[in-house]
Short mmCIF file of C-alpha atoms and ligand atoms in Angstrom, two decimals:
data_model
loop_
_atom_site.label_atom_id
_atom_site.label_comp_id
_atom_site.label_asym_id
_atom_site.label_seq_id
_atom_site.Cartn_x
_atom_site.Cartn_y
_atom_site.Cartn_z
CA UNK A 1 143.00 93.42 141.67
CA UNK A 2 140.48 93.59 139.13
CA UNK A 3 139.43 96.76 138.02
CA UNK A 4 136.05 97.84 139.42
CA UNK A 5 133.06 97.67 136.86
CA UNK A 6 130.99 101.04 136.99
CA UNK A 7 127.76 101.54 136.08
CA UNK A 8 127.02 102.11 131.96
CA UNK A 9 127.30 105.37 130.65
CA UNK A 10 124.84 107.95 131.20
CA UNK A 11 122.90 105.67 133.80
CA UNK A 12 122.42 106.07 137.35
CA UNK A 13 121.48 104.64 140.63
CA UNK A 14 118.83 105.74 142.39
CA UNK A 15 119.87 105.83 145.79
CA UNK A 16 117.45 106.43 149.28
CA UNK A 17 116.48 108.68 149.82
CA UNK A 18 116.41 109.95 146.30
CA UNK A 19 114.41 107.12 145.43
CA UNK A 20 112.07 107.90 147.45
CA UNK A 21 111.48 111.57 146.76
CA UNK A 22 111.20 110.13 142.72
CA UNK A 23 108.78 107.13 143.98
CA UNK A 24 106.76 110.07 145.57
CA UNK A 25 106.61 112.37 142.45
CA UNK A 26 105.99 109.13 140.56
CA UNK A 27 102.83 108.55 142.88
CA UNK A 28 101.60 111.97 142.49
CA UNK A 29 102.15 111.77 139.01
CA UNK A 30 99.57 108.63 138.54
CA UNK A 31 97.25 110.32 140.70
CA UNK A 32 96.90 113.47 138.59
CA UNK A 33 96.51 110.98 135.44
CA UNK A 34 94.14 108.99 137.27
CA UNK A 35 92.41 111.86 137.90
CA UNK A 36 91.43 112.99 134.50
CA UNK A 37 90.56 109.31 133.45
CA UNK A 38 93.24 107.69 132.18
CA UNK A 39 94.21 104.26 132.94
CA UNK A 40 97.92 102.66 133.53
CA UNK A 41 99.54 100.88 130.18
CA UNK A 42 102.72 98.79 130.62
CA UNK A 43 104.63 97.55 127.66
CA UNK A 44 107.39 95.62 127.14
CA UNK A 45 110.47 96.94 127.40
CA UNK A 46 111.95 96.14 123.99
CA UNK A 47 109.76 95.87 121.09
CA UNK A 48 110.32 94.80 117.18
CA UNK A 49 112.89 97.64 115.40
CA UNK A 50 110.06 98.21 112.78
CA UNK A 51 107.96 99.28 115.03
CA UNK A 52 109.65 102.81 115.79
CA UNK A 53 111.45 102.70 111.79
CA UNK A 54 107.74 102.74 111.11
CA UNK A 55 106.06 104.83 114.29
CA UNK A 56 109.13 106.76 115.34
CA UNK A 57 109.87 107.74 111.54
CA UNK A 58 113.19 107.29 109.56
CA UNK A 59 115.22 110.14 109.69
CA UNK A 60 114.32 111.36 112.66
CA UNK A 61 117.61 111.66 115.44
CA UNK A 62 115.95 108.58 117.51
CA UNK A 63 115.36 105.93 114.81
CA UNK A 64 119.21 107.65 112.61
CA UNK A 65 121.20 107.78 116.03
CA UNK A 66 119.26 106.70 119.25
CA UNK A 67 118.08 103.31 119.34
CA UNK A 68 119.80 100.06 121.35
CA UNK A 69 118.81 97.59 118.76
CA UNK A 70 120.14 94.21 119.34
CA UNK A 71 119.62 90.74 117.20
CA UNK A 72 118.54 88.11 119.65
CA UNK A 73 118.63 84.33 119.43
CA UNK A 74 115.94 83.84 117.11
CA UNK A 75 117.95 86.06 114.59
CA UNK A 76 115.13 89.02 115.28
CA UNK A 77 116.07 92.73 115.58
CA UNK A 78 114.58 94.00 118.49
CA UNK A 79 115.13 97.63 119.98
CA UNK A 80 114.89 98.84 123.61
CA UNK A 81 112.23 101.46 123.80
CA UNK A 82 113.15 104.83 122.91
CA UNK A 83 109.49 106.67 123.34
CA UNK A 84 105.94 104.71 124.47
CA UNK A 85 103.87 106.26 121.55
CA UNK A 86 104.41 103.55 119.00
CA UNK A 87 104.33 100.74 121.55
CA UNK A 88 101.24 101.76 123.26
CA UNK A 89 99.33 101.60 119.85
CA UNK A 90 101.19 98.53 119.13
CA UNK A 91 99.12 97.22 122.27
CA UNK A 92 96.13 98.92 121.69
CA UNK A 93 95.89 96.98 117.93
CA UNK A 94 97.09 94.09 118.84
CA UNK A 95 94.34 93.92 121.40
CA UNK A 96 91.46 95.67 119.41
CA UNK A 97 91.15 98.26 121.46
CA UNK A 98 89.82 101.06 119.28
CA UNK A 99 86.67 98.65 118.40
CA UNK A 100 85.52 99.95 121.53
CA UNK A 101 85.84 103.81 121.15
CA UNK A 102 88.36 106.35 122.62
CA UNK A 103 90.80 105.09 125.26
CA UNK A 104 92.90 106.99 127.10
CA UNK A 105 96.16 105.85 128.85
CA UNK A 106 99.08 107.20 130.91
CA UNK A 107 102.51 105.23 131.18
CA UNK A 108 105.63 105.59 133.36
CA UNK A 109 108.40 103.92 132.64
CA UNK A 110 112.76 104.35 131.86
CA UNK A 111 113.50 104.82 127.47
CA UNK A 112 116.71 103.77 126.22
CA UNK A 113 118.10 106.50 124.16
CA UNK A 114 121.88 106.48 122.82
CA UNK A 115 122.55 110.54 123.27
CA UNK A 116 125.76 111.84 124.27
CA UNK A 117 125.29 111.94 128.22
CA UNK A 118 125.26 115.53 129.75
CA UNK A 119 123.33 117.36 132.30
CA UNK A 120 119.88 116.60 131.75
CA UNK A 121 120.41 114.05 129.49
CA UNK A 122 120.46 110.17 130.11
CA UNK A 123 120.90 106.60 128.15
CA UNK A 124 117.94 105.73 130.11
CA UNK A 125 116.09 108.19 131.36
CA UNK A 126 112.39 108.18 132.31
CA UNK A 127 109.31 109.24 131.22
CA UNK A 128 105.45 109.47 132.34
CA UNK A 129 103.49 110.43 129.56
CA UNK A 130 99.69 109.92 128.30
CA UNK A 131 97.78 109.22 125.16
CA UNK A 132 94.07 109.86 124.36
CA UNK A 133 92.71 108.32 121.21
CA UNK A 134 89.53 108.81 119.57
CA UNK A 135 89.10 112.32 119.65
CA UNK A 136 89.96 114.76 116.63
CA UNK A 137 88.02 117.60 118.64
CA UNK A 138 90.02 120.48 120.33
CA UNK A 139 89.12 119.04 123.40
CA UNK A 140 91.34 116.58 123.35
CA UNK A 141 94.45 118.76 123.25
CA UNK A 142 93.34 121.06 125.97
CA UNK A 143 92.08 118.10 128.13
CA UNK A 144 95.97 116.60 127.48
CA UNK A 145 97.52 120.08 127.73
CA UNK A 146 95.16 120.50 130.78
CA UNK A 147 96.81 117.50 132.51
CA UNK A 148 100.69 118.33 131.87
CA UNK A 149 100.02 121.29 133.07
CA UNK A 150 98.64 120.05 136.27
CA UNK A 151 101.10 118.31 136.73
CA UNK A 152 103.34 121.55 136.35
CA UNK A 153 101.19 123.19 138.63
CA UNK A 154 100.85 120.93 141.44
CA UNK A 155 104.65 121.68 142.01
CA UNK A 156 104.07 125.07 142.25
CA UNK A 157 107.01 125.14 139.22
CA UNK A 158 107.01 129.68 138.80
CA UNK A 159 108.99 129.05 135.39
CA UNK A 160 107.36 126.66 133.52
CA UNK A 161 105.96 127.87 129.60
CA UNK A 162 103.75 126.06 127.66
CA UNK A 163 104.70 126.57 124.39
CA UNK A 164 102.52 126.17 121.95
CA UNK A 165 102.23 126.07 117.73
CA UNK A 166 100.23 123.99 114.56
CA UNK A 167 102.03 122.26 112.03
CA UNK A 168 99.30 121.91 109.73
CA UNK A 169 97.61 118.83 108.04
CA UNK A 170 98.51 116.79 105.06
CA UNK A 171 96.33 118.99 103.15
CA UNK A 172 98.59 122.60 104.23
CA UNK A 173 101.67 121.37 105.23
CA UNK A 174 103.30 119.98 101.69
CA UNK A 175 102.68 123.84 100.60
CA UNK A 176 104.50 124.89 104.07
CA UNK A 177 106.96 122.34 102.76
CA UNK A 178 107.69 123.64 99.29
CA UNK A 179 108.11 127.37 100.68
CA UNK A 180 109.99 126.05 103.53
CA UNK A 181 112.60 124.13 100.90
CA UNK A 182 113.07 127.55 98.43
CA UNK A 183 113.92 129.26 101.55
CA UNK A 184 116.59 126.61 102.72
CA UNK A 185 117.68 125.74 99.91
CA UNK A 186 120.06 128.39 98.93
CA UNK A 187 121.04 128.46 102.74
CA UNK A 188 121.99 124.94 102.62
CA UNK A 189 126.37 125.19 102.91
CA UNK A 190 125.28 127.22 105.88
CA UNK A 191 123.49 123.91 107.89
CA UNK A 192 124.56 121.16 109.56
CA UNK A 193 125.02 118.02 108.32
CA UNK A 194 122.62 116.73 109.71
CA UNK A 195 120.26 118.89 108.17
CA UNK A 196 122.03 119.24 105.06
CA UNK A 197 121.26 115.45 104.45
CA UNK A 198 117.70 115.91 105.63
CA UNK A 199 116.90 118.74 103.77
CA UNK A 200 115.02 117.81 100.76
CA UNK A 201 113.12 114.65 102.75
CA UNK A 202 112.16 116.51 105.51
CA UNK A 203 112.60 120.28 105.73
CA UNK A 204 110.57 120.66 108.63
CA UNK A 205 113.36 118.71 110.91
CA UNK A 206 115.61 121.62 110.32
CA UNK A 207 113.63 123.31 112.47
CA UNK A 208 113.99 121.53 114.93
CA UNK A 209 117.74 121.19 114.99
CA UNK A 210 119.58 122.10 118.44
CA UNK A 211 122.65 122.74 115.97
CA UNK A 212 123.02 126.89 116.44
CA UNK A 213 124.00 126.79 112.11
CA UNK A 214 120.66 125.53 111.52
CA UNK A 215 119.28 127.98 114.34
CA UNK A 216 121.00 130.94 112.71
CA UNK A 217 119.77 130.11 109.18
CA UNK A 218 115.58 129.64 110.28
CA UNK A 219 115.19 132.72 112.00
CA UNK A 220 113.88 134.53 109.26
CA UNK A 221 112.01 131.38 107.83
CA UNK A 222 108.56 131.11 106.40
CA UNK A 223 105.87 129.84 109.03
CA UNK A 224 103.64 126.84 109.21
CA UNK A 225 101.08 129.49 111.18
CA UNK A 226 100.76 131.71 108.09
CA UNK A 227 100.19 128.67 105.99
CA UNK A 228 97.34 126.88 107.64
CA UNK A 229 94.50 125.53 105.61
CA UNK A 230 91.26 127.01 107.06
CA UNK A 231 89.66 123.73 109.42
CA UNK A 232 93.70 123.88 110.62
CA UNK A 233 93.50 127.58 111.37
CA UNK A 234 89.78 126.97 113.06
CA UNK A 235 91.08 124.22 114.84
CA UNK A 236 94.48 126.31 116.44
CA UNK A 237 91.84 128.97 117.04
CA UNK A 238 89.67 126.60 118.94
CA UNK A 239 92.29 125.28 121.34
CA UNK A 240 93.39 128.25 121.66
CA UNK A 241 90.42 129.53 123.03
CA UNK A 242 89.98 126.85 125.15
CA UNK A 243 93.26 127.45 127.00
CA UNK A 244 92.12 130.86 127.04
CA UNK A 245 88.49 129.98 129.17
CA UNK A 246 90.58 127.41 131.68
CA UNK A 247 92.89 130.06 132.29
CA UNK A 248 96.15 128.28 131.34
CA UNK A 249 98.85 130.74 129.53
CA UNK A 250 100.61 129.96 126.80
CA UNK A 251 103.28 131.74 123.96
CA UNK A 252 102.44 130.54 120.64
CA UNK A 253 106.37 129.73 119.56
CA UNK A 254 106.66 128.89 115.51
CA UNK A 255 109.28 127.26 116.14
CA UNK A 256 108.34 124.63 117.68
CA UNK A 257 108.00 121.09 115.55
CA UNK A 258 108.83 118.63 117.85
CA UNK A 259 111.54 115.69 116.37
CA UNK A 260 108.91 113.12 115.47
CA UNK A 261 107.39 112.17 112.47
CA UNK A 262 104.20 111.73 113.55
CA UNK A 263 102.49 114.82 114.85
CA UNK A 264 99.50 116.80 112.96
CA UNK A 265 98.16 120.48 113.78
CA UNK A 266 98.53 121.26 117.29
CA UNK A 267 102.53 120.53 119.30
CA UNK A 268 103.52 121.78 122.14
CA UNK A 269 106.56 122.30 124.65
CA UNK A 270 106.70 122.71 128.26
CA UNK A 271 110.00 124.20 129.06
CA UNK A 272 111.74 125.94 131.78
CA UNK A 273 114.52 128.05 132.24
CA UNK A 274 116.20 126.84 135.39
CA UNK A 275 116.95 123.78 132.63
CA UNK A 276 119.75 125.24 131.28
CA UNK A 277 120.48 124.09 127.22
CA UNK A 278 118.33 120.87 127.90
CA UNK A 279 114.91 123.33 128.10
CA UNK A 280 112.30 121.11 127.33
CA UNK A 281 110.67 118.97 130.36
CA UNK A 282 107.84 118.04 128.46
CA UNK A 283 106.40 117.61 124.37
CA UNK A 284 103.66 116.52 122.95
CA UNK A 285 100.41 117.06 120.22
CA UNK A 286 98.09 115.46 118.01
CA UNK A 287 98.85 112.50 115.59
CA UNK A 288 95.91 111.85 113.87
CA UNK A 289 97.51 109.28 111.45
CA UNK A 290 100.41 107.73 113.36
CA UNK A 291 97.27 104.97 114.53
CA UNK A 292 96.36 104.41 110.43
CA UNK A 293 100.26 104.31 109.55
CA UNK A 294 100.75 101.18 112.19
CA UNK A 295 98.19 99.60 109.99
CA UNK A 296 95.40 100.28 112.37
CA UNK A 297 92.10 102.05 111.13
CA UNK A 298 92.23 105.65 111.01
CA UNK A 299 92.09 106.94 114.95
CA UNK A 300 92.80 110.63 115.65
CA UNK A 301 95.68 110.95 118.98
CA UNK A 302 96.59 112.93 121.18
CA UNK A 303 99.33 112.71 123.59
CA UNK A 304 102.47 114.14 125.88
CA UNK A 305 105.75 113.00 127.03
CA UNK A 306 107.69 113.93 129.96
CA UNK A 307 110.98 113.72 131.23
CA UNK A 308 111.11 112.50 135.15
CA UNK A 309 114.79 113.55 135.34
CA UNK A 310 114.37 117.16 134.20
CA UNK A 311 110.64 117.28 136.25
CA UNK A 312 113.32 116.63 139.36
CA UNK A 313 115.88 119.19 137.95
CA UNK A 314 112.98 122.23 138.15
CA UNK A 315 112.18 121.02 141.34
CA UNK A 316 115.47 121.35 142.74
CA UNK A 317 116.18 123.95 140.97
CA UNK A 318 112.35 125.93 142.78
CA UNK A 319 114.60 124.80 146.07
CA UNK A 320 111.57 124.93 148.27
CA UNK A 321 109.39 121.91 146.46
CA UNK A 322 111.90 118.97 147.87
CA UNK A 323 111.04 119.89 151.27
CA UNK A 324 107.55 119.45 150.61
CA UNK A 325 108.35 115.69 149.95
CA UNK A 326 109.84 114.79 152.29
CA UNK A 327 108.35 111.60 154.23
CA UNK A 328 108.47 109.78 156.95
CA UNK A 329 109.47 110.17 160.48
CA UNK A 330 113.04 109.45 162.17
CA UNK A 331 112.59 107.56 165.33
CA UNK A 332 115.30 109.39 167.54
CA UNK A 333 115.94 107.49 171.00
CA UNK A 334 118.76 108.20 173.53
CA UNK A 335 120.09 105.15 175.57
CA UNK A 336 118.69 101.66 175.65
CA UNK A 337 115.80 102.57 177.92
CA UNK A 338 114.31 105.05 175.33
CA UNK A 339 115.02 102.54 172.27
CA UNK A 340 112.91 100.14 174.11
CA UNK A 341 110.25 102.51 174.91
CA UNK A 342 110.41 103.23 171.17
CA UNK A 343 110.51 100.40 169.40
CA UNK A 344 106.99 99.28 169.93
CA UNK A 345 105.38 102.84 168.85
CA UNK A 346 107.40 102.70 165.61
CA UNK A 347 105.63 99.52 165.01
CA UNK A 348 102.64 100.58 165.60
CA UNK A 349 102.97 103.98 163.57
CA UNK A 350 104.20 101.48 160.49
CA UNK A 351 101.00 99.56 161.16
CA UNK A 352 99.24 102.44 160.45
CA UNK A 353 101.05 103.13 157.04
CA UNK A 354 103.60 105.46 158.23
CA UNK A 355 107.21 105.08 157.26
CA UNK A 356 109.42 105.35 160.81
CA UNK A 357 113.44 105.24 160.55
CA UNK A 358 115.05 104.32 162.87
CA UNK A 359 119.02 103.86 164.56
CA UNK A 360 120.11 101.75 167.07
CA UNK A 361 123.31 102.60 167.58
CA UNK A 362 123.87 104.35 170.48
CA UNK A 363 124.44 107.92 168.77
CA UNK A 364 124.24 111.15 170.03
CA UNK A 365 121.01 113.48 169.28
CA UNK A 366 122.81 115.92 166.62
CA UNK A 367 124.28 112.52 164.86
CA UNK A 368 120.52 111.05 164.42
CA UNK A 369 119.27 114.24 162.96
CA UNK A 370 121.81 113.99 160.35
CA UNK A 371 120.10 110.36 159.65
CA UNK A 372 116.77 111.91 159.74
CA UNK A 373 118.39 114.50 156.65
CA UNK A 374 119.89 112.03 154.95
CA UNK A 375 115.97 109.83 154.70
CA UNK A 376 114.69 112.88 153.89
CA UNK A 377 112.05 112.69 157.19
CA UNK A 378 109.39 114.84 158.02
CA UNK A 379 109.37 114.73 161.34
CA UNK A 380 111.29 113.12 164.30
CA UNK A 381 110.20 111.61 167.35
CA UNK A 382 112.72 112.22 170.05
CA UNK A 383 112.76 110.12 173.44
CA UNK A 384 115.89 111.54 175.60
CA UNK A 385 115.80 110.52 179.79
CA UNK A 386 114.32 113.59 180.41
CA UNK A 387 111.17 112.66 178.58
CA UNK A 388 111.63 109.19 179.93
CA UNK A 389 111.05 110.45 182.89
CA UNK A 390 108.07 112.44 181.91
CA UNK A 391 106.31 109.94 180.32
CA UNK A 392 106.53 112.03 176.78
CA UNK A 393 107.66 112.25 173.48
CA UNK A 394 108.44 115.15 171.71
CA UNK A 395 107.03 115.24 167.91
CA UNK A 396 109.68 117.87 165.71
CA UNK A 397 108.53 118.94 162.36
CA UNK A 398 112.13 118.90 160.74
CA UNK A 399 111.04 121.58 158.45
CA UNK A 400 108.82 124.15 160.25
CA UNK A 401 111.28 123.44 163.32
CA UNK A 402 108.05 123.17 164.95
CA UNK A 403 107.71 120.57 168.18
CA UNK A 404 104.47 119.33 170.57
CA UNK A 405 104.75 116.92 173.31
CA UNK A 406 102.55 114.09 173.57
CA UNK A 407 102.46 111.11 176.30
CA UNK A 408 104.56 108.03 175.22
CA UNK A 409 101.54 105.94 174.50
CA UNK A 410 99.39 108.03 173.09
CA UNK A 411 99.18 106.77 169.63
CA UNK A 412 96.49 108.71 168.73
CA UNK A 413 97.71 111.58 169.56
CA UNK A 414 101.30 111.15 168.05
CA UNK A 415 99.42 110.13 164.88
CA UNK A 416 96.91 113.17 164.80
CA UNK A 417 100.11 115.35 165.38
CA UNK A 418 102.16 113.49 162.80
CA UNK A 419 99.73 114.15 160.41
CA UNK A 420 99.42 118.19 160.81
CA UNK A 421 103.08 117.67 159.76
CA UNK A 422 102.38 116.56 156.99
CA UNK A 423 103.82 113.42 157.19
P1 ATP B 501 115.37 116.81 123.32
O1 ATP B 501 114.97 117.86 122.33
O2 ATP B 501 115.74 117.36 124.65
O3 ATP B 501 116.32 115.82 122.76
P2 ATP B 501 113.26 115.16 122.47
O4 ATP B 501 112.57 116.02 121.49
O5 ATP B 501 114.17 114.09 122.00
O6 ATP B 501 114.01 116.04 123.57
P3 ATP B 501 110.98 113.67 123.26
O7 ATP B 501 111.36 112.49 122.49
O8 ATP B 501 109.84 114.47 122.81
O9 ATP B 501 112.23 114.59 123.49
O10 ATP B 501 110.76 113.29 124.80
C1 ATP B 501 109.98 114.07 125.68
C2 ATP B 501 110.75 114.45 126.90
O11 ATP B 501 111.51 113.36 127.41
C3 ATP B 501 111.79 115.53 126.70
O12 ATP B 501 111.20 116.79 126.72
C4 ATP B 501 112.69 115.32 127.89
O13 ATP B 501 112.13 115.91 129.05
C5 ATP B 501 112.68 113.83 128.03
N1 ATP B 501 113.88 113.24 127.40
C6 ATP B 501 114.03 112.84 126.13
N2 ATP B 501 115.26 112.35 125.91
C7 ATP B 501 115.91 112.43 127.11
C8 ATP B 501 117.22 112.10 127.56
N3 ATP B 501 118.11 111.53 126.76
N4 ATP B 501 117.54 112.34 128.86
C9 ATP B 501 116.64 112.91 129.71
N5 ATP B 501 115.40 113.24 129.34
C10 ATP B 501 115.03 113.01 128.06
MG1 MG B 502 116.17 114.07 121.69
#
């Protein structure tokens, strides 16, 4: 027998009814996007190398370590996406978009990353994320900031930081730079390689190491906040502020860089504790000249990504929020008589745009309860003999353990009952 072939490394299947708890969040996740006026971009899935050497930024751990870049047929090196930044202002050149003023887009969608798979982190994991272009006001951040953190918030996530910090400008950050280097330098046999190597190209990505050598060594480091031209410091101020009037807390963390090579002034981090080492669910910040350095004119950006997988982790992790999505309604009948009785109404209730489960299979009550656990339904909607006999139906909420009875052909009523549930 031929050995079995498994699934690539640090993939998955998504399996019901996981899929469709994650095709849920995904739906709420558009809708909270939608709501602050961004519109849906797809891209394709693998894009010209260049494009992230040049977007992405050489020496950064994606473009040195990350990519799947393949050579197709026509002898052209093409890489599977590993972040929707530089594609989505691929697009938005390549169809002129920015001739007609600021546009702002949100994108869902798996990333192809080679990483060394461990909890929390995937060769293709997934990411929603948004951009706004065409704003270098403060706005912009807190409007994007705004959004993340609505998206936080309409899980009810307790733990969730938002993390926030300016790297400067072109005008402040080369003298961050130079103070940064005479600090490091003498501290250099005490980094990583990694870091090592980087170290006189790009001091900042030390940073932003996960290595605990390079951790140890940047504690005491200068910081990018103390070295802020003034419009950088006025600008930090002002989003600051802004948080400040909407309410939404915030640490301001100097550490914080973020990996890419792209960001100006304001990054930030959401992160969360019940994460373990992989922290981070979501990053983001301006890039005013990642738009000018694709060969595009010069368009100010902002813009976060966020990783589904770890959203789900915090969520499972709060233990209460997966209960809250769960859909649909298990269709439990006992004995042919019942099944018959129910058949039509689960019809009738999937007319209507409800999702209805349902066995036929002769099983015992406790048996189709475990199927209603295992597709994650809301409610059931039990027919036994005795309510046969009735002429009822009992609607169960499977999580408030709450029931009503309601006559077999009352579709209204099972609907208007179905719906207090939740489902
Ligand atoms: P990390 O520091 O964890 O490697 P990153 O800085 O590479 O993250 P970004 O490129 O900014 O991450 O991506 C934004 C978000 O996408 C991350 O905060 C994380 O939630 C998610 N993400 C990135 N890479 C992975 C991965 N390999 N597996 C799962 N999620 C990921
Ligand atoms: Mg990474």
């Amino acid at each position: 027998m031929p050995s079995p072939i498994l699934a690539p490394r640090g993939t998955y299947d998504l399996l019901p009814p996981a899929s469709t708890l994650r095709a849920g969040l995904e739906a709420r996740m558009r809708d909270v996007a939608t709501s602050f006026g961004y519109g849906e971009i797809r891209t394709p899935i693998f894009e010209a190398t260049e494009l992230f050497e040049r977007g992405v930024g050489e020496g950064t751990d994606i473009v040195e370590k990350e990519m799947y870049t393949f050579v197709d047929k026509g002898e052209r090196r093409m890489t599977l996406r590993p972040e929707f930044t530089a594609p989505v202002v691929r697009a938005a050149l390549e169809h002129k978009l920015f001739a007609a003023g600021p546009q702002r887009f949100f994108y869902l969608g798996p990333i192809f990353r080679y990483e060394r798979p461990q909890k929390g982190r995937y060769r293709q994991p997934h990411q929603v994320g948004v951009e706004c272009y065409g704003y270098s006001e403060p706005e912009a951040e807190v409007e994007v900031i705004a959004l993340a953190w609505q998206l936080v918030r309409s899980h009810k996530i307790a733990d969730a930081r938002l993390q926030l910090n300016s790297i400067g400008d072109a005008a402040c950050r080369d003298r961050y730079r130079e103070a940064l280097l005479s600090f490091l330098r003498p501290l250099a046999p005490t980094l990583s390689e990694d870091s090592q190597r980087r170290l006189e190209r790009n001091p900042l990505r030390v940073l932003d190491s996960k290595d605990p050598r390079d951790g140890e060594a940047v504690k005491n480091a200068p910081r990018m906040l103390e070295h802020l031209c003034d419009p950088c410091r006025e600008h930090f101020g002002a989003v600051r502020a802004l948080l400040d009037a909407l309410a939404i807390p915030y640490d301001v963390n100097p550490q914080i860089v973020r990996g890419l090579d792209y960001y100006t002034r304001t990054v930030f981090e959401i992160v969360s504790n019940s994460l373990g080492a992989q922290s981070t669910v979501c990053g983001g910040g301006r890039y005013d000249n990642l738009v000018a350095s694709l060969g595009g004119p010069s368009v100010p950006a902002v813009g976060f990504a966020m990783g589904i997988e770890r959203f789900e982790m915090i969520l499972s992790a709060a233990g209460a929020a997966p209960e809250a999505m769960r859909r649909g309604v298990q269709a439990i009948a006992l004995g042919v008589q019942a099944r018959a009785r129910l058949l039509p109404i689960a019809l009738r209730l999937r007319e209507r745009g409800t999702a209805v489960f349902m066995d036929f299979a002769d099983r015992k009550i406790p048996a189709q309860f475990k199927l209603a656990e295992r597709n994650a339904a809301r409610a059931g909607l039990i027919l036994g003999s005795d309510e046969l006999e009735k002429g009822e139906l009992v609607v169960r909420d499977l999580v408030e353990r709450s029931e009503v009875r309601v006559a077999i052909d009352d579709i209204e009523g099972i609907t208007t009952a179905l719906q207090r549930m939740g489902v």
